PDB file of C-alpha atoms and ligand atoms in Angstrom:
ATOM      1  CA  MET A   1     -40.321  13.648  14.205  1.00 54.00           C
ATOM      2  CA  TYR A   2     -40.917  10.831  16.989  1.00 67.00           C
ATOM      3  CA  ALA A   3     -43.918  10.688  19.238  1.00 84.00           C
ATOM      4  CA  GLY A   4     -43.262  12.707  22.494  1.00 93.00           C
ATOM      5  CA  LEU A   5     -42.908  11.262  25.886  1.00 95.00           C
ATOM      6  CA  SER A   6     -45.684  11.875  28.713  1.00 95.00           C
ATOM      7  CA  ARG A   7     -45.872  11.254  32.241  1.00 95.00           C
ATOM      8  CA  ALA A   8     -48.213   8.627  31.731  1.00 95.00           C
ATOM      9  CA  ASP A   9     -46.191   6.587  29.200  1.00 92.00           C
ATOM     10  CA  LEU A  10     -43.463   6.327  31.695  1.00 96.00           C
ATOM     11  CA  HIS A  11     -43.041   3.527  33.917  1.00 97.00           C
ATOM     12  CA  GLU A  12     -42.579   3.946  37.450  1.00 97.00           C
ATOM     13  CA  ASP A  13     -39.485   2.020  37.247  1.00 98.00           C
ATOM     14  CA  PRO A  14     -36.534   3.504  35.408  1.00 98.00           C
ATOM     15  CA  ILE A  15     -34.872   0.235  34.645  1.00 98.00           C
ATOM     16  CA  VAL A  16     -38.204  -0.917  33.033  1.00 98.00           C
ATOM     17  CA  GLN A  17     -38.340   2.355  31.241  1.00 98.00           C
ATOM     18  CA  PHE A  18     -34.783   2.075  30.201  1.00 98.00           C
ATOM     19  CA  GLU A  19     -35.450  -1.612  28.880  1.00 98.00           C
ATOM     20  CA  ARG A  20     -38.210  -0.361  26.792  1.00 98.00           C
ATOM     21  CA  TRP A  21     -36.066   2.432  25.002  1.00 97.00           C
ATOM     22  CA  PHE A  22     -32.890  -0.185  24.912  1.00 98.00           C
ATOM     23  CA  LYS A  23     -35.368  -2.831  23.069  1.00 97.00           C
ATOM     24  CA  ASP A  24     -36.452  -0.080  20.415  1.00 96.00           C
ATOM     25  CA  ALA A  25     -32.419   1.063  20.026  1.00 97.00           C
ATOM     26  CA  THR A  26     -31.582  -2.638  19.689  1.00 96.00           C
ATOM     27  CA  GLU A  27     -34.310  -3.898  17.509  1.00 95.00           C
ATOM     28  CA  ALA A  28     -33.670  -1.047  15.253  1.00 94.00           C
ATOM     29  CA  PRO A  29     -30.948  -1.366  12.926  1.00 88.00           C
ATOM     30  CA  LEU A  30     -28.750   0.957  14.803  1.00 91.00           C
ATOM     31  CA  HIS A  31     -24.814   0.698  14.900  1.00 92.00           C
ATOM     32  CA  THR A  32     -23.869  -0.411  18.382  1.00 96.00           C
ATOM     33  CA  PRO A  33     -26.692   0.706  20.208  1.00 97.00           C
ATOM     34  CA  ASN A  34     -24.927  -0.296  23.322  1.00 98.00           C
ATOM     35  CA  ALA A  35     -22.580   2.230  22.880  1.00 98.00           C
ATOM     36  CA  LEU A  36     -22.752   4.947  25.834  1.00 98.00           C
ATOM     37  CA  SER A  37     -20.174   7.763  26.702  1.00 98.00           C
ATOM     38  CA  LEU A  38     -18.905   7.247  30.265  1.00 99.00           C
ATOM     39  CA  ALA A  39     -17.716  10.458  32.358  1.00 99.00           C
ATOM     40  CA  THR A  40     -15.693   9.861  35.290  1.00 98.00           C
ATOM     41  CA  ALA A  41     -13.634  12.300  37.248  1.00 98.00           C
ATOM     42  CA  THR A  42     -10.485  12.697  39.290  1.00 98.00           C
ATOM     43  CA  PRO A  43     -11.237  13.690  43.127  1.00 98.00           C
ATOM     44  CA  ASP A  44     -10.093  17.135  42.478  1.00 98.00           C
ATOM     45  CA  GLY A  45     -13.008  17.503  39.406  1.00 97.00           C
ATOM     46  CA  MET A  46     -11.135  16.982  36.217  1.00 98.00           C
ATOM     47  CA  PRO A  47     -13.366  15.124  33.871  1.00 98.00           C
ATOM     48  CA  SER A  48     -12.708  12.636  31.339  1.00 98.00           C
ATOM     49  CA  LEU A  49     -14.910  10.837  29.012  1.00 98.00           C
ATOM     50  CA  ARG A  50     -14.785   7.796  26.537  1.00 98.00           C
ATOM     51  CA  THR A  51     -16.893   5.218  24.893  1.00 98.00           C
ATOM     52  CA  VAL A  52     -17.519   1.948  26.399  1.00 98.00           C
ATOM     53  CA  LEU A  53     -20.097  -0.723  25.703  1.00 98.00           C
ATOM     54  CA  LEU A  54     -23.354  -1.773  27.952  1.00 98.00           C
ATOM     55  CA  LYS A  55     -22.903  -5.293  28.703  1.00 98.00           C
ATOM     56  CA  ALA A  56     -25.705  -6.074  31.110  1.00 98.00           C
ATOM     57  CA  PHE A  57     -28.129  -3.936  33.189  1.00 98.00           C
ATOM     58  CA  ASP A  58     -30.756  -4.787  35.787  1.00 98.00           C
ATOM     59  CA  HIS A  59     -31.929  -3.258  39.383  1.00 97.00           C
ATOM     60  CA  LYS A  60     -28.360  -3.627  40.644  1.00 97.00           C
ATOM     61  CA  GLY A  61     -26.926  -1.211  37.853  1.00 98.00           C
ATOM     62  CA  PHE A  62     -25.237  -0.907  34.405  1.00 98.00           C
ATOM     63  CA  VAL A  63     -22.339  -2.890  33.546  1.00 98.00           C
ATOM     64  CA  PHE A  64     -19.066  -2.308  31.510  1.00 98.00           C
ATOM     65  CA  TYR A  65     -15.787  -3.998  31.351  1.00 98.00           C
ATOM     66  CA  THR A  66     -12.308  -2.599  31.003  1.00 98.00           C
ATOM     67  CA  ASN A  67      -8.835  -2.674  32.230  1.00 98.00           C
ATOM     68  CA  TYR A  68      -8.630  -2.066  36.011  1.00 98.00           C
ATOM     69  CA  ALA A  69      -5.379   0.095  35.371  1.00 97.00           C
ATOM     70  CA  SER A  70      -6.936   2.080  32.725  1.00 98.00           C
ATOM     71  CA  ARG A  71      -7.500   6.076  33.522  1.00 98.00           C
ATOM     72  CA  LYS A  72     -11.121   5.354  33.948  1.00 98.00           C
ATOM     73  CA  ALA A  73     -10.520   2.630  36.113  1.00 98.00           C
ATOM     74  CA  ARG A  74      -7.878   5.042  38.283  1.00 98.00           C
ATOM     75  CA  GLU A  75     -10.683   7.622  38.357  1.00 98.00           C
ATOM     76  CA  ILE A  76     -13.423   5.296  39.623  1.00 98.00           C
ATOM     77  CA  GLU A  77     -11.016   3.693  42.234  1.00 98.00           C
ATOM     78  CA  ALA A  78     -10.261   7.473  43.397  1.00 98.00           C
ATOM     79  CA  ASN A  79     -13.537   8.850  43.076  1.00 98.00           C
ATOM     80  CA  PRO A  80     -16.386   6.058  42.617  1.00 98.00           C
ATOM     81  CA  ARG A  81     -18.869   8.251  40.586  1.00 98.00           C
ATOM     82  CA  ALA A  82     -19.525   8.628  37.184  1.00 98.00           C
ATOM     83  CA  ALA A  83     -22.129   9.522  34.560  1.00 99.00           C
ATOM     84  CA  MET A  84     -23.233   7.311  31.574  1.00 99.00           C
ATOM     85  CA  LEU A  85     -24.821   9.068  28.300  1.00 98.00           C
ATOM     86  CA  PHE A  86     -26.701   7.054  25.688  1.00 98.00           C
ATOM     87  CA  HIS A  87     -27.461   8.939  22.358  1.00 97.00           C
ATOM     88  CA  TRP A  88     -29.785   7.322  19.773  1.00 97.00           C
ATOM     89  CA  LEU A  89     -29.816   9.849  17.034  1.00 94.00           C
ATOM     90  CA  GLU A  90     -32.137   7.705  14.886  1.00 94.00           C
ATOM     91  CA  PHE A  91     -34.817   8.091  17.841  1.00 96.00           C
ATOM     92  CA  ASP A  92     -33.907  11.709  18.699  1.00 96.00           C
ATOM     93  CA  ARG A  93     -33.560  10.287  22.197  1.00 97.00           C
ATOM     94  CA  GLN A  94     -30.893  10.461  24.939  1.00 98.00           C
ATOM     95  CA  VAL A  95     -30.483   8.871  28.445  1.00 98.00           C
ATOM     96  CA  LYS A  96     -28.503  10.246  31.158  1.00 98.00           C
ATOM     97  CA  ILE A  97     -27.422   8.238  33.995  1.00 99.00           C
ATOM     98  CA  GLN A  98     -25.405   9.303  37.220  1.00 98.00           C
ATOM     99  CA  GLY A  99     -24.434   6.984  39.998  1.00 98.00           C
ATOM    100  CA  THR A 100     -21.950   5.063  42.134  1.00 98.00           C
ATOM    101  CA  VAL A 101     -19.620   2.736  40.559  1.00 98.00           C
ATOM    102  CA  SER A 102     -18.177  -0.614  41.821  1.00 98.00           C
ATOM    103  CA  ARG A 103     -16.164  -3.787  40.662  1.00 98.00           C
ATOM    104  CA  VAL A 104     -18.385  -6.632  39.700  1.00 98.00           C
ATOM    105  CA  GLY A 105     -17.459  -9.898  41.296  1.00 98.00           C
ATOM    106  CA  VAL A 106     -14.662 -11.901  39.654  1.00 98.00           C
ATOM    107  CA  ALA A 107     -17.209 -14.781  38.865  1.00 98.00           C
ATOM    108  CA  GLU A 108     -19.480 -12.262  36.996  1.00 98.00           C
ATOM    109  CA  SER A 109     -16.148 -11.100  35.170  1.00 98.00           C
ATOM    110  CA  LEU A 110     -15.084 -14.406  34.531  1.00 98.00           C
ATOM    111  CA  ARG A 111     -18.234 -15.461  32.827  1.00 98.00           C
ATOM    112  CA  TYR A 112     -18.280 -12.529  30.545  1.00 98.00           C
ATOM    113  CA  PHE A 113     -14.643 -12.921  29.427  1.00 98.00           C
ATOM    114  CA  ALA A 114     -15.180 -16.511  28.978  1.00 97.00           C
ATOM    115  CA  SER A 115     -17.712 -15.431  26.118  1.00 97.00           C
ATOM    116  CA  ARG A 116     -15.425 -13.123  24.358  1.00 97.00           C
ATOM    117  CA  PRO A 117     -13.818 -14.157  21.072  1.00 96.00           C
ATOM    118  CA  ARG A 118     -10.181 -15.628  21.920  1.00 96.00           C
ATOM    119  CA  GLY A 119      -8.631 -12.635  20.048  1.00 96.00           C
ATOM    120  CA  SER A 120     -10.179 -10.270  22.470  1.00 96.00           C
ATOM    121  CA  GLN A 121      -9.057 -12.351  25.417  1.00 97.00           C
ATOM    122  CA  ILE A 122      -5.529 -12.461  24.203  1.00 97.00           C
ATOM    123  CA  GLY A 123      -5.722  -8.746  23.529  1.00 96.00           C
ATOM    124  CA  ALA A 124      -6.966  -7.888  27.228  1.00 96.00           C
ATOM    125  CA  TRP A 125      -3.720  -9.497  28.232  1.00 96.00           C
ATOM    126  CA  CYS A 126      -1.243  -7.806  26.148  1.00 93.00           C
ATOM    127  CA  SER A 127      -2.445  -4.115  26.633  1.00 89.00           C
ATOM    128  CA  GLN A 128      -1.752  -1.999  29.615  1.00 91.00           C
ATOM    129  CA  GLN A 129      -4.744   0.194  28.563  1.00 93.00           C
ATOM    130  CA  SER A 130      -4.111   4.219  28.974  1.00 92.00           C
ATOM    131  CA  SER A 131      -0.154   3.956  29.546  1.00 93.00           C
ATOM    132  CA  PRO A 132       2.157   4.899  26.940  1.00 94.00           C
ATOM    133  CA  VAL A 133       3.318   2.109  24.214  1.00 94.00           C
ATOM    134  CA  GLY A 134       6.508   2.512  22.310  1.00 94.00           C
ATOM    135  CA  SER A 135       5.217   0.965  19.147  1.00 96.00           C
ATOM    136  CA  ARG A 136       2.318  -0.640  17.425  1.00 96.00           C
ATOM    137  CA  GLN A 137       5.035  -3.274  16.745  1.00 96.00           C
ATOM    138  CA  LEU A 138       5.411  -3.718  20.362  1.00 95.00           C
ATOM    139  CA  LEU A 139       1.703  -4.368  20.872  1.00 95.00           C
ATOM    140  CA  GLU A 140       1.668  -6.972  17.980  1.00 96.00           C
ATOM    141  CA  GLN A 141       4.819  -8.795  19.557  1.00 96.00           C
ATOM    142  CA  ALA A 142       3.207  -8.895  22.882  1.00 95.00           C
ATOM    143  CA  PHE A 143      -0.120 -10.446  21.162  1.00 96.00           C
ATOM    144  CA  GLU A 144       1.909 -12.849  19.446  1.00 96.00           C
ATOM    145  CA  SER A 145       3.913 -13.925  22.775  1.00 95.00           C
ATOM    146  CA  MET A 146       0.910 -14.217  24.575  1.00 95.00           C
ATOM    147  CA  LYS A 147      -0.749 -16.255  21.834  1.00 95.00           C
ATOM    148  CA  ARG A 148       2.178 -18.669  22.125  1.00 95.00           C
ATOM    149  CA  ARG A 149       2.014 -18.717  26.027  1.00 94.00           C
ATOM    150  CA  PHE A 150      -1.573 -19.859  26.001  1.00 94.00           C
ATOM    151  CA  GLY A 151      -1.310 -22.149  23.084  1.00 92.00           C
ATOM    152  CA  GLU A 152      -4.462 -24.061  22.762  1.00 92.00           C
ATOM    153  CA  GLY A 153      -5.485 -23.948  26.367  1.00 91.00           C
ATOM    154  CA  GLU A 154      -8.200 -21.943  28.268  1.00 94.00           C
ATOM    155  CA  ILE A 155      -7.229 -18.100  28.818  1.00 97.00           C
ATOM    156  CA  PRO A 156      -7.394 -17.000  32.298  1.00 97.00           C
ATOM    157  CA  LEU A 157      -9.023 -13.708  33.604  1.00 98.00           C
ATOM    158  CA  PRO A 158      -6.362 -11.107  33.820  1.00 98.00           C
ATOM    159  CA  GLU A 159      -6.497 -10.002  37.393  1.00 97.00           C
ATOM    160  CA  PHE A 160      -6.108  -6.364  36.068  1.00 98.00           C
ATOM    161  CA  TRP A 161      -9.364  -6.883  33.857  1.00 98.00           C
ATOM    162  CA  GLY A 162     -13.013  -6.982  34.687  1.00 98.00           C
ATOM    163  CA  GLY A 163     -16.483  -5.187  35.203  1.00 98.00           C
ATOM    164  CA  TYR A 164     -17.847  -2.149  36.728  1.00 98.00           C
ATOM    165  CA  ARG A 165     -21.305  -1.684  37.437  1.00 98.00           C
ATOM    166  CA  LEU A 166     -22.831   1.837  37.995  1.00 98.00           C
ATOM    167  CA  SER A 167     -25.326   1.775  40.552  1.00 98.00           C
ATOM    168  CA  PRO A 168     -27.795   4.726  39.482  1.00 98.00           C
ATOM    169  CA  ILE A 169     -29.128   7.292  41.911  1.00 98.00           C
ATOM    170  CA  ARG A 170     -30.467   9.611  38.662  1.00 98.00           C
ATOM    171  CA  ILE A 171     -31.695   8.567  35.503  1.00 98.00           C
ATOM    172  CA  GLU A 172     -33.105  11.010  32.791  1.00 98.00           C
ATOM    173  CA  PHE A 173     -35.169  10.078  29.594  1.00 98.00           C
ATOM    174  CA  TRP A 174     -34.694  12.889  26.874  1.00 98.00           C
ATOM    175  CA  GLN A 175     -37.048  12.877  23.620  1.00 98.00           C
ATOM    176  CA  GLY A 176     -36.698  15.378  20.759  1.00 96.00           C
ATOM    177  CA  ARG A 177     -39.689  17.355  20.058  1.00 94.00           C
ATOM    178  CA  GLU A 178     -40.660  20.308  17.676  1.00 93.00           C
ATOM    179  CA  ASN A 179     -39.802  23.748  18.383  1.00 93.00           C
ATOM    180  CA  ARG A 180     -36.938  22.632  20.884  1.00 92.00           C
ATOM    181  CA  LEU A 181     -40.003  21.881  23.337  1.00 94.00           C
ATOM    182  CA  HIS A 182     -38.243  18.343  24.120  1.00 96.00           C
ATOM    183  CA  ASP A 183     -39.765  15.881  26.700  1.00 97.00           C
ATOM    184  CA  ARG A 184     -37.620  15.163  29.686  1.00 98.00           C
ATOM    185  CA  PHE A 185     -38.302  12.967  32.782  1.00 98.00           C
ATOM    186  CA  GLU A 186     -35.622  12.666  35.509  1.00 98.00           C
ATOM    187  CA  TYR A 187     -36.096   9.803  38.023  1.00 98.00           C
ATOM    188  CA  LEU A 188     -34.408  10.452  41.329  1.00 98.00           C
ATOM    189  CA  ARG A 189     -33.504   7.734  43.877  1.00 98.00           C
ATOM    190  CA  GLU A 190     -35.563   8.121  46.963  1.00 96.00           C
ATOM    191  CA  GLY A 191     -34.990   5.518  49.578  1.00 93.00           C
ATOM    192  CA  GLU A 192     -36.293   2.246  47.822  1.00 92.00           C
ATOM    193  CA  GLY A 193     -38.391   4.085  45.193  1.00 95.00           C
ATOM    194  CA  TRP A 194     -37.921   6.819  42.590  1.00 98.00           C
ATOM    195  CA  ARG A 195     -39.438  10.562  42.437  1.00 98.00           C
ATOM    196  CA  ILE A 196     -40.203  11.434  38.934  1.00 98.00           C
ATOM    197  CA  GLN A 197     -40.358  15.181  37.553  1.00 98.00           C
ATOM    198  CA  ARG A 198     -40.394  16.670  34.110  1.00 98.00           C
ATOM    199  CA  LEU A 199     -37.571  19.168  33.508  1.00 98.00           C
ATOM    200  CA  ALA A 200     -37.598  21.989  30.970  1.00 97.00           C
ATOM    201  CA  PRO A 201     -35.894  21.395  27.799  1.00 97.00           C
TER     202      PRO A 201
HETATM  203  C1  FMN B 301     -17.333   2.021  20.330  1.00 61.07           C
HETATM  204  C2  FMN B 301     -16.561   1.621  21.143  1.00 61.07           C
HETATM  205  C3  FMN B 301     -16.506   0.911  22.278  1.00 61.07           C
HETATM  206  C4  FMN B 301     -15.547   0.867  23.067  1.00 61.07           C
HETATM  207  N1  FMN B 301     -15.763  -0.102  24.250  1.00 61.07           N
HETATM  208  C5  FMN B 301     -15.031  -0.264  25.104  1.00 61.07           C
HETATM  209  C6  FMN B 301     -15.320  -1.025  26.383  1.00 61.07           C
HETATM  210  O1  FMN B 301     -16.489  -1.657  26.455  1.00 61.07           O
HETATM  211  N2  FMN B 301     -14.330  -0.980  27.292  1.00 61.07           N
HETATM  212  C7  FMN B 301     -13.368  -0.035  27.421  1.00 61.07           C
HETATM  213  O2  FMN B 301     -12.360  -0.538  28.249  1.00 61.07           O
HETATM  214  N3  FMN B 301     -12.901   0.312  26.263  1.00 61.07           N
HETATM  215  C8  FMN B 301     -13.779   0.328  25.176  1.00 61.07           C
HETATM  216  N4  FMN B 301     -13.691   1.417  24.036  1.00 61.07           N
HETATM  217  C9  FMN B 301     -12.290   2.185  24.171  1.00 61.07           C
HETATM  218  C10 FMN B 301     -12.228   3.619  25.271  1.00 61.07           C
HETATM  219  O3  FMN B 301     -13.318   4.333  24.385  1.00 61.07           O
HETATM  220  C11 FMN B 301     -11.268   3.850  25.522  1.00 61.07           C
HETATM  221  O4  FMN B 301     -10.496   4.541  24.290  1.00 61.07           O
HETATM  222  C12 FMN B 301     -10.455   2.942  26.446  1.00 61.07           C
HETATM  223  O5  FMN B 301     -11.148   2.731  27.375  1.00 61.07           O
HETATM  224  C13 FMN B 301      -9.195   3.777  27.034  1.00 61.07           C
HETATM  225  O6  FMN B 301      -9.986   4.948  28.062  1.00 61.07           O
HETATM  226  P1  FMN B 301      -9.376   5.626  29.347  1.00 61.07           P
HETATM  227  O7  FMN B 301      -8.039   5.824  28.898  1.00 61.07           O
HETATM  228  O8  FMN B 301     -10.092   6.822  29.474  1.00 61.07           O
HETATM  229  O9  FMN B 301      -9.473   4.710  30.458  1.00 61.07           O
HETATM  230  C14 FMN B 301     -14.479   1.752  23.070  1.00 61.07           C
HETATM  231  C15 FMN B 301     -14.321   2.267  22.111  1.00 61.07           C
HETATM  232  C16 FMN B 301     -15.218   2.573  20.996  1.00 61.07           C
HETATM  233  C17 FMN B 301     -15.288   3.783  19.988  1.00 61.07           C
END
């Protein structure tokens, strides 16, 4: 059982608090500690959920990358609110984040795209993510033809691919404890600051 979380342990700034827990997760031998569940919803409230990878975070928000025509992107464009869930099972911890979502700038997406392996860059060009595809073979043919098209040259950023940043309005830290008396603290955005309160488990 891990140590509990008390009000005195918490940093006043939830981004610093997140950084502490994220550091614990990344320094432990966890598989993909930056994986999170991302929930979006249509404007009429039908939710959908998938895993994405956290690629950056700071006081502006939490960044992931995706295809701008995917289901998640379509939902975000129509209803720019989302929730993120990190679950670090080995630490008996979860972090829940809710906020508003907007696209990151093209320069920022390009910087990240350029850092990806060449195969992933080509893959981004040939997947119309979340649309029906006739067969695996069609995907592989598209990959080979994109590979030929780009040759040895630099692969440009597709205009249909890039990042989103979730700017948080609520962040909750959950630490599992004995007898289900878990520790939960939520940070609620208030003006430029945050209000912190303990929640019942
Ligand atoms: C461990 C893991 C990491 C993933 N990371 C991403 C990611 O960073 N971006 C992304 O678009 N899809 C990622 N995926 C795929 C998504 O879960 C999802 O299948 C895809 O984005 C299509 O989702 P949508 O149809 O809801 O838009 C990941 C899947 C797994 C299992």
